[in-house]
């Protein structure tokens, strides 16, 4: 896999065109996803290796992207630690036993390898199906983002309870984050052992934090995780919403790639990062709702801007929304693959 477009770009070496994959590419915008989803619950899909492999392969077969991403969820670490996790249509993820006290934190397990074995099994099936064609990206949630779901008990608009724990009970928050970080490093190493070719850490809600709080409660743990990874030839991608602000700090945790949201000019931010750190991004996902000529024009504009830069992976600034037309996503991939500088 070291000679695939995606891995070469992730290690900041020259490629004939930027590789393309998209966050949430294995998901609800595809009618074929719904054919499977209508038969199983989301967690059943994640936990049955053959089904997880079927869904992982949908964008590979239907879109022709340059990297596959494991079909799973960032919250499986929280579940393996003892969270009572469910996903309900229209409601999103829920933990029925939110973590709000010292006793709740003490109850969480930080040794979860066995419980996540189904992910290793899925990775093996997926790699058989991919048959060396393109790399497979594994992933995990960053401690702060996973903590927010454990503490709030689900999705949140303002992360009020989570931030209250950071501010009023910092020692407790650090204990919780530290437990999640231990589990996350072990979990990513389990994925690497099982055969993923790259890993991405998702800190989706980091933008809720101030610079100081991001440094203390998120960055430090991501740095810890990355330093523990068995990463020879395995690029590490660090993603957060808020990366247009936090990217220079994210780079200090020593990922190979920083994934950038759409609020910033991609070349400007890349120039602010150390040599050898690649960027991934950063089209506003809403562009994929627009007319095809707009999609093409915006992709070309981004590619012109990044022309001649090694270390550029095309992605969206965040995940594909479920109601984006499949045809537009397919068109975007075609435009990218046809681009010649
Ligand atoms: O990118 C991919 O295609 C791989 C699979 C993947 C999923 N979730 C599948 C999924 C990945 C990488 C994730 C990560 C994830 N999960 C994140 C970080 C990425 C991001 O977008 O910021 C977060 C915050 C979650 C937590 C989560 N999982 C939420 C908030 C939801 C519900 C969202 C909603 O709009 O209802 C999920 C469910 C989920 N994860 C689905 C999928 C395909 C939808 C499940 C369904 O079919 O109902």
Coordinates of N, CA, C and O in Angstrom, one line a residue, residues 264-267 281-283 296-307 312-315 339:
X264 N -11.1 28.1 6.3 CA -9.8 28.7 6.1 C -9.3 28.4 4.7 O -9.7 27.4 4.1
X265 N -8.4 29.2 4.2 CA -7.8 28.9 2.9 C -6.7 27.8 3.1 O -5.9 27.9 4.0
X266 N -6.9 26.7 2.4 CA -6.1 25.5 2.6 C -4.6 25.7 2.5 O -3.8 25.2 3.3
X267 N -4.2 26.5 1.4 CA -2.8 26.7 1.2 C -2.2 27.6 2.4 O -1.1 27.3 2.9
X281 N -8.6 18.0 3.0 CA -9.7 18.9 3.0 C -10.0 19.5 1.7 O -9.5 19.0 0.7
X282 N -10.6 20.6 1.7 CA -11.4 21.2 2.8 C -12.6 21.9 2.2 O -13.0 22.9 2.5
X283 N -13.2 21.1 1.2 CA -14.4 21.6 0.5 C -15.6 21.7 1.5 O -15.8 20.7 2.3
X296 N -17.9 21.6 -9.9 CA -16.7 21.5 -10.7 C -15.8 22.8 -10.5 O -14.6 22.7 -10.3
X297 N -16.5 23.9 -10.5 CA -15.7 25.2 -10.4 C -15.0 25.3 -9.1 O -13.8 25.6 -9.0
X298 N -15.7 24.9 -8.0 CA -15.1 25.0 -6.6 C -14.0 23.9 -6.4 O -13.0 24.2 -5.8
X299 N -14.1 22.8 -7.0 CA -13.1 21.8 -6.9 C -11.9 22.3 -7.7 O -10.7 22.2 -7.2
X300 N -12.1 22.8 -8.9 CA -11.0 23.3 -9.7 C -10.3 24.5 -9.0 O -9.1 24.6 -9.0
X301 N -11.1 25.3 -8.3 CA -10.5 26.5 -7.6 C -9.6 26.0 -6.5 O -8.4 26.5 -6.3
X302 N -10.0 25.0 -5.8 CA -9.2 24.4 -4.7 C -7.9 23.8 -5.2 O -6.8 24.0 -4.7
X303 N -8.1 23.0 -6.3 CA -6.9 22.3 -6.9 C -5.9 23.3 -7.5 O -4.7 23.1 -7.4
X304 N -6.4 24.4 -8.1 CA -5.5 25.4 -8.6 C -4.7 26.0 -7.5 O -3.5 26.2 -7.6
X305 N -5.4 26.3 -6.4 CA -4.8 26.9 -5.2 C -3.7 26.0 -4.7 O -2.6 26.4 -4.2
X306 N -3.9 24.7 -4.7 CA -3.0 23.7 -4.1 C -2.0 23.1 -5.1 O -1.2 22.3 -4.8
X307 N -2.0 23.7 -6.4 CA -1.2 23.1 -7.4 C 0.3 23.1 -7.0 O 0.8 24.1 -6.5
X312 N -1.3 16.8 -0.2 CA -2.7 17.3 -0.3 C -3.6 16.2 -0.6 O -3.5 15.6 -1.7
X313 N -4.5 15.9 0.3 CA -5.6 14.8 0.1 C -6.9 15.6 0.0 O -7.3 16.3 0.9
X314 N -7.7 15.3 -1.1 CA -9.0 15.9 -1.2 C -9.9 15.3 -0.2 O -10.0 14.0 -0.2
X315 N -10.7 16.1 0.5 CA -11.8 15.6 1.3 C -12.7 16.8 1.6 O -12.5 17.9 1.1
X339 N -8.9 15.5 -13.2 CA -8.1 16.8 -13.1 C -6.6 16.5 -13.5 O -6.0 15.6 -13.0

